[in-house]
Short mmCIF file of C-alpha atoms in Angstrom, two decimals:
data_model
loop_
_atom_site.label_atom_id
_atom_site.label_comp_id
_atom_site.label_asym_id
_atom_site.label_seq_id
_atom_site.Cartn_x
_atom_site.Cartn_y
_atom_site.Cartn_z
CA MET A 18 112.61 43.48 -26.61
CA GLU A 19 109.62 45.08 -26.65
CA LYS A 20 106.06 43.00 -25.39
CA ALA A 21 104.48 43.44 -29.16
CA PHE A 22 107.62 41.55 -30.70
CA TYR A 23 106.95 38.52 -27.96
CA LEU A 24 103.21 39.12 -28.32
CA ARG A 25 103.80 38.20 -32.19
CA MET A 26 106.10 35.56 -31.48
CA ILE A 27 103.65 33.55 -29.71
CA ILE A 28 100.32 34.09 -32.01
CA THR A 29 102.65 32.59 -34.56
CA MET A 30 103.84 29.83 -32.59
CA VAL A 31 100.63 28.66 -31.63
CA ILE A 32 99.43 28.82 -35.75
CA THR A 33 102.14 26.80 -36.54
CA MET A 34 101.67 24.18 -33.37
CA GLY A 35 102.87 21.67 -35.96
CA LEU A 36 106.35 22.80 -37.49
CA ALA A 37 108.96 20.62 -37.70
CA THR A 38 112.35 21.37 -34.97
CA VAL A 39 113.38 23.98 -37.29
CA GLY A 40 111.30 26.75 -39.82
CA LYS A 41 112.73 29.84 -41.44
CA ALA A 42 115.36 32.24 -39.98
CA ASP A 43 113.65 35.00 -39.96
CA GLU A 44 110.39 33.94 -39.28
CA PRO A 45 108.91 33.76 -35.01
CA SER A 46 109.09 29.74 -35.92
CA THR A 47 108.85 26.94 -32.55
CA LEU A 48 110.90 23.91 -32.19
CA SER A 49 109.51 21.67 -31.01
CA VAL A 50 110.19 17.62 -30.46
CA ASP A 51 108.48 14.80 -29.75
CA GLY A 52 105.45 17.21 -29.95
CA THR A 53 106.48 19.27 -27.13
CA ALA A 54 107.17 22.66 -27.94
CA TYR A 55 109.93 23.88 -25.93
CA PHE A 56 110.77 27.43 -27.71
CA VAL A 57 109.58 30.32 -30.30
CA TRP A 58 113.54 32.09 -31.81
CA ASN A 59 114.13 33.68 -34.80
CA ILE A 60 116.81 35.70 -35.86
CA ASP A 61 116.60 38.69 -36.60
CA GLY A 62 118.54 40.68 -39.64
CA ASN A 63 121.30 41.67 -36.92
CA GLY A 64 122.48 37.76 -37.24
CA THR A 65 120.91 37.85 -33.11
CA LEU A 66 119.50 34.47 -32.56
CA HIS A 67 116.58 35.34 -30.20
CA VAL A 68 115.49 31.62 -27.81
CA VAL A 69 112.03 32.76 -25.72
CA PRO A 70 111.31 29.82 -23.64
CA LEU A 71 107.94 28.09 -24.20
CA GLU A 72 109.26 24.99 -21.23
CA ALA A 73 112.03 25.67 -18.43
CA SER A 74 114.50 22.62 -19.75
CA THR A 75 115.05 22.23 -23.46
CA SER A 76 115.53 18.44 -24.82
CA HIS A 77 118.97 16.88 -25.60
CA PHE A 78 119.89 17.02 -29.13
CA ASP A 79 122.18 15.16 -31.28
CA LYS A 80 123.35 18.50 -32.84
CA SER A 81 122.43 21.73 -32.84
CA PRO A 82 119.03 22.32 -34.35
CA PHE A 83 120.07 25.77 -35.78
CA TYR A 84 123.47 23.84 -37.52
CA LYS A 85 121.38 25.26 -40.42
CA TYR A 86 121.90 28.36 -39.55
CA ARG A 87 125.62 28.37 -38.68
CA LYS A 88 126.76 30.86 -41.13
CA GLN A 89 123.58 33.40 -40.19
CA ILE A 90 123.77 33.78 -36.55
CA LYS A 91 126.73 36.69 -35.24
CA SER A 92 125.05 36.70 -31.18
CA VAL A 93 122.82 34.65 -29.17
CA ILE A 94 120.00 36.04 -26.72
CA ILE A 95 118.21 33.84 -24.68
CA GLU A 96 115.29 35.89 -23.02
CA ASP A 97 113.57 36.29 -19.78
CA ASP A 98 110.23 34.26 -18.79
CA PHE A 99 107.92 35.63 -20.89
CA TYR A 100 105.91 33.39 -21.96
CA CYS A 101 107.38 30.37 -18.91
CA ASP A 102 106.68 31.40 -15.93
CA GLU A 103 110.20 29.14 -14.63
CA GLY A 104 112.54 30.83 -17.02
CA PHE A 105 114.75 28.90 -19.23
CA GLU A 106 116.88 26.37 -16.41
CA VAL A 107 118.60 24.44 -18.90
CA ILE A 108 120.24 24.47 -22.10
CA GLY A 109 120.50 21.26 -23.49
CA ASP A 110 123.43 19.17 -24.93
CA ASN A 111 124.55 20.64 -28.59
CA LEU A 112 122.11 23.26 -28.92
CA PHE A 113 124.38 25.54 -30.25
CA LYS A 114 127.65 23.63 -31.65
CA GLY A 115 129.55 24.09 -34.22
CA LEU A 116 128.25 28.08 -35.15
CA ASP A 117 130.90 29.11 -36.34
CA ARG A 118 129.90 32.75 -36.84
CA LEU A 119 128.43 33.10 -33.47
CA GLU A 120 130.63 35.86 -31.62
CA SER A 121 128.21 36.53 -28.27
CA VAL A 122 125.83 34.99 -25.53
CA ARG A 123 123.69 36.74 -23.62
CA PHE A 124 121.94 34.10 -21.04
CA SER A 125 118.92 35.37 -19.03
CA ASP A 126 119.17 35.08 -15.31
CA LYS A 127 116.82 32.14 -14.76
CA VAL A 128 119.48 29.40 -16.37
CA ARG A 129 120.33 27.30 -13.45
CA SER A 130 122.10 24.33 -16.20
CA ILE A 131 124.68 24.04 -19.47
CA GLY A 132 123.84 21.01 -21.18
CA GLU A 133 127.48 19.04 -22.68
CA SER A 134 128.85 20.15 -25.96
CA ALA A 135 126.38 23.33 -25.27
CA PHE A 136 129.02 25.45 -27.17
CA GLU A 137 131.70 23.05 -28.70
CA GLY A 138 133.03 24.53 -31.89
CA CYS A 139 131.54 28.31 -31.62
CA THR A 140 135.48 29.03 -33.02
CA ALA A 141 134.42 33.29 -33.50
CA LEU A 142 132.72 33.32 -29.92
CA LYS A 143 135.31 35.71 -28.14
CA GLU A 144 133.47 36.03 -24.54
CA ILE A 145 131.20 34.09 -22.34
CA ILE A 146 129.59 35.28 -18.04
CA ILE A 147 128.48 32.01 -17.59
CA PRO A 148 125.93 33.67 -14.77
CA SER A 149 125.96 32.58 -11.53
CA THR A 150 122.69 31.51 -11.56
CA VAL A 151 124.16 28.02 -12.99
CA GLU A 152 124.55 24.98 -10.67
CA SER A 153 125.81 22.48 -13.93
CA ILE A 154 128.28 23.00 -16.46
CA GLY A 155 128.32 20.13 -18.90
CA ARG A 156 131.57 18.15 -19.86
CA ASN A 157 133.61 19.91 -23.23
CA ALA A 158 130.99 22.85 -23.16
CA LEU A 159 133.43 25.34 -24.49
CA LYS A 160 135.59 22.74 -25.83
CA GLY A 161 136.55 24.32 -29.73
CA CYS A 162 135.85 28.02 -28.59
CA SER A 163 139.28 28.81 -29.83
CA SER A 164 139.17 32.68 -30.11
CA LEU A 165 138.08 33.25 -26.91
CA THR A 166 139.12 36.43 -25.05
CA SER A 167 137.36 36.45 -21.68
CA VAL A 168 135.80 33.75 -19.58
CA SER A 169 133.78 34.03 -16.75
CA LEU A 170 132.68 30.90 -15.25
CA PRO A 171 130.34 30.26 -11.87
CA PHE A 172 132.86 27.56 -10.46
CA LEU A 173 135.70 25.13 -11.89
CA GLY A 174 134.70 21.83 -13.47
CA TYR A 175 131.10 19.55 -13.17
CA ASN A 176 130.43 21.31 -9.48
CA GLY A 177 133.41 22.49 -7.66
CA ALA A 178 133.40 19.66 -5.67
CA ILE A 179 137.05 19.51 -3.82
CA TRP A 180 139.41 17.95 -6.48
CA VAL A 181 140.64 14.89 -4.06
CA ASP A 182 137.42 13.33 -4.36
CA GLN A 183 136.72 14.47 -8.19
CA THR A 184 139.73 14.96 -9.96
CA ASP A 185 138.30 13.90 -13.50
CA LYS A 186 135.28 16.92 -13.09
CA ASN A 187 137.12 19.22 -11.50
CA ASP A 188 139.29 20.67 -13.47
CA LEU A 189 139.47 23.18 -16.95
CA SER A 190 139.90 20.26 -19.41
CA TRP A 191 135.61 19.36 -18.19
CA ILE A 192 134.51 22.49 -19.58
CA PHE A 193 137.38 23.58 -22.05
CA GLY A 194 137.45 19.41 -23.54
CA ILE A 195 141.28 18.49 -24.23
CA SER A 196 141.59 20.51 -27.22
CA THR A 197 145.36 19.57 -29.29
CA GLY A 198 146.96 22.27 -31.72
CA LYS A 199 148.69 25.37 -31.60
CA GLU A 200 145.51 27.28 -30.98
CA TYR A 201 145.05 25.92 -26.97
CA TYR A 202 147.62 25.55 -24.10
CA ASN A 203 147.67 21.50 -23.06
CA VAL A 204 148.67 21.78 -19.60
CA SER A 205 149.07 18.26 -17.27
CA HIS A 206 150.22 18.50 -13.18
CA MET A 207 150.61 14.85 -11.89
CA ILE A 208 149.29 15.39 -7.89
CA GLY A 209 150.20 12.19 -6.63
CA ARG A 210 148.70 9.83 -8.31
CA LYS A 211 146.25 11.29 -10.27
CA THR A 212 146.22 14.06 -13.03
CA MET A 213 144.90 17.09 -13.42
CA LYS A 214 144.34 18.83 -17.27
CA PHE A 215 143.76 22.19 -18.80
CA SER A 216 143.17 22.38 -21.63
CA LEU A 217 142.85 27.03 -22.47
CA PRO A 218 142.89 29.27 -26.00
CA VAL A 219 145.70 30.87 -26.30
CA SER A 220 143.42 34.12 -27.29
CA LEU A 221 142.14 33.80 -23.32
CA LYS A 222 143.26 36.92 -21.79
CA SER A 223 140.58 37.27 -18.49
CA LEU A 224 139.83 34.29 -16.52
CA ALA A 225 137.49 34.74 -14.10
CA VAL A 226 136.06 32.19 -11.33
CA ASN A 227 134.19 32.09 -7.69
CA GLY A 228 134.55 28.88 -7.43
CA GLY A 229 136.59 25.55 -7.00
CA VAL A 230 140.25 24.35 -5.36
CA LEU A 231 143.35 25.52 -8.31
CA CYS A 232 146.41 22.94 -8.65
CA SER A 233 149.87 23.83 -8.90
CA ASP A 234 151.48 25.89 -11.79
CA ALA A 235 147.28 26.31 -13.28
CA PHE A 236 148.42 28.53 -15.90
CA GLU A 237 152.37 28.18 -15.71
CA ASP A 238 152.36 28.35 -19.47
CA CYS A 239 149.08 30.74 -20.74
CA SER A 240 151.27 33.19 -21.39
CA SER A 241 148.72 35.15 -22.66
CA LEU A 242 146.83 35.54 -19.97
CA GLU A 243 146.58 39.26 -18.50
CA ASN A 244 144.07 39.36 -15.77
CA ILE A 245 142.87 36.28 -13.04
CA SER A 246 139.90 36.99 -11.28
CA LEU A 247 139.87 34.10 -8.30
CA GLY A 248 136.71 34.64 -5.84
CA ILE A 249 137.30 31.69 -3.97
CA SER A 250 138.70 31.11 -0.97
CA THR A 251 142.73 31.31 -0.74
CA LYS A 252 142.74 28.72 0.94
CA SER A 253 142.14 26.42 -2.39
CA VAL A 254 144.96 28.67 -4.60
CA PRO A 255 148.29 26.69 -4.00
CA SER A 256 151.02 28.95 -2.71
CA ALA A 257 152.85 28.08 -5.81
CA LEU A 258 150.31 29.75 -7.63
CA VAL A 259 149.77 33.24 -6.03
CA ALA A 260 153.76 33.62 -5.94
CA GLY A 261 153.47 33.56 -9.39
CA TYR A 262 153.78 30.78 -11.20
CA TYR A 263 151.82 31.71 -13.82
CA GLY A 264 153.15 34.16 -16.41
CA ASP A 265 152.56 37.75 -16.10
CA ALA A 266 148.93 37.67 -15.48
CA LYS A 267 147.67 39.52 -12.75
CA LEU A 268 146.19 38.15 -10.38
CA TYR A 269 142.61 39.62 -7.88
#
């Protein structure tokens, strides 16, 4: 986007600082909560939601402030720091929840945290690449994203901690939720007295994980997977997984 577009958005924000949480989709508007303006946004003619940060963090929403425009939004671009030096560091809880026409997301490299259910129910989302700058991902961040074919994660679960210490926060179900139905693989693994649960979309063909510890047979029933990329220590990869108990997928 050119600077002129951003400048027009900022000028509009200044003039309309008193706007409610949402405005007109085809005009630059501010999103304000309790008197704090968090970002300027607009939806262009191609169905792309542009979000320009005014504050480093967004609020935590009970539901997405963009939900009323869910039939218009096909992609989201989280812009860099045109106005806010820190950039858009925190994507708040439920910010993009339920945008069922959303197909793609482009993150700013300033994003550090993704809130709970941030993209839950985005059933048309096909690919998501969460940048390595992200340090925490909230529970159910990708729950119900049943059309995903390609996912790249900086770590497993909550923060990549070893599963023996944080079983409930360190498996893929922390991010993908426990979903039922033919659109998902639902796999549970007993390790000692602890259960590791995974819920992945059956449409998933490519998965890259750059940190964490995998349990045995983590992708045993995921027959659609074609590529699994694990940028983690070989000590963190169970021998059963390396031996090929994950369908026909290629392990990198």
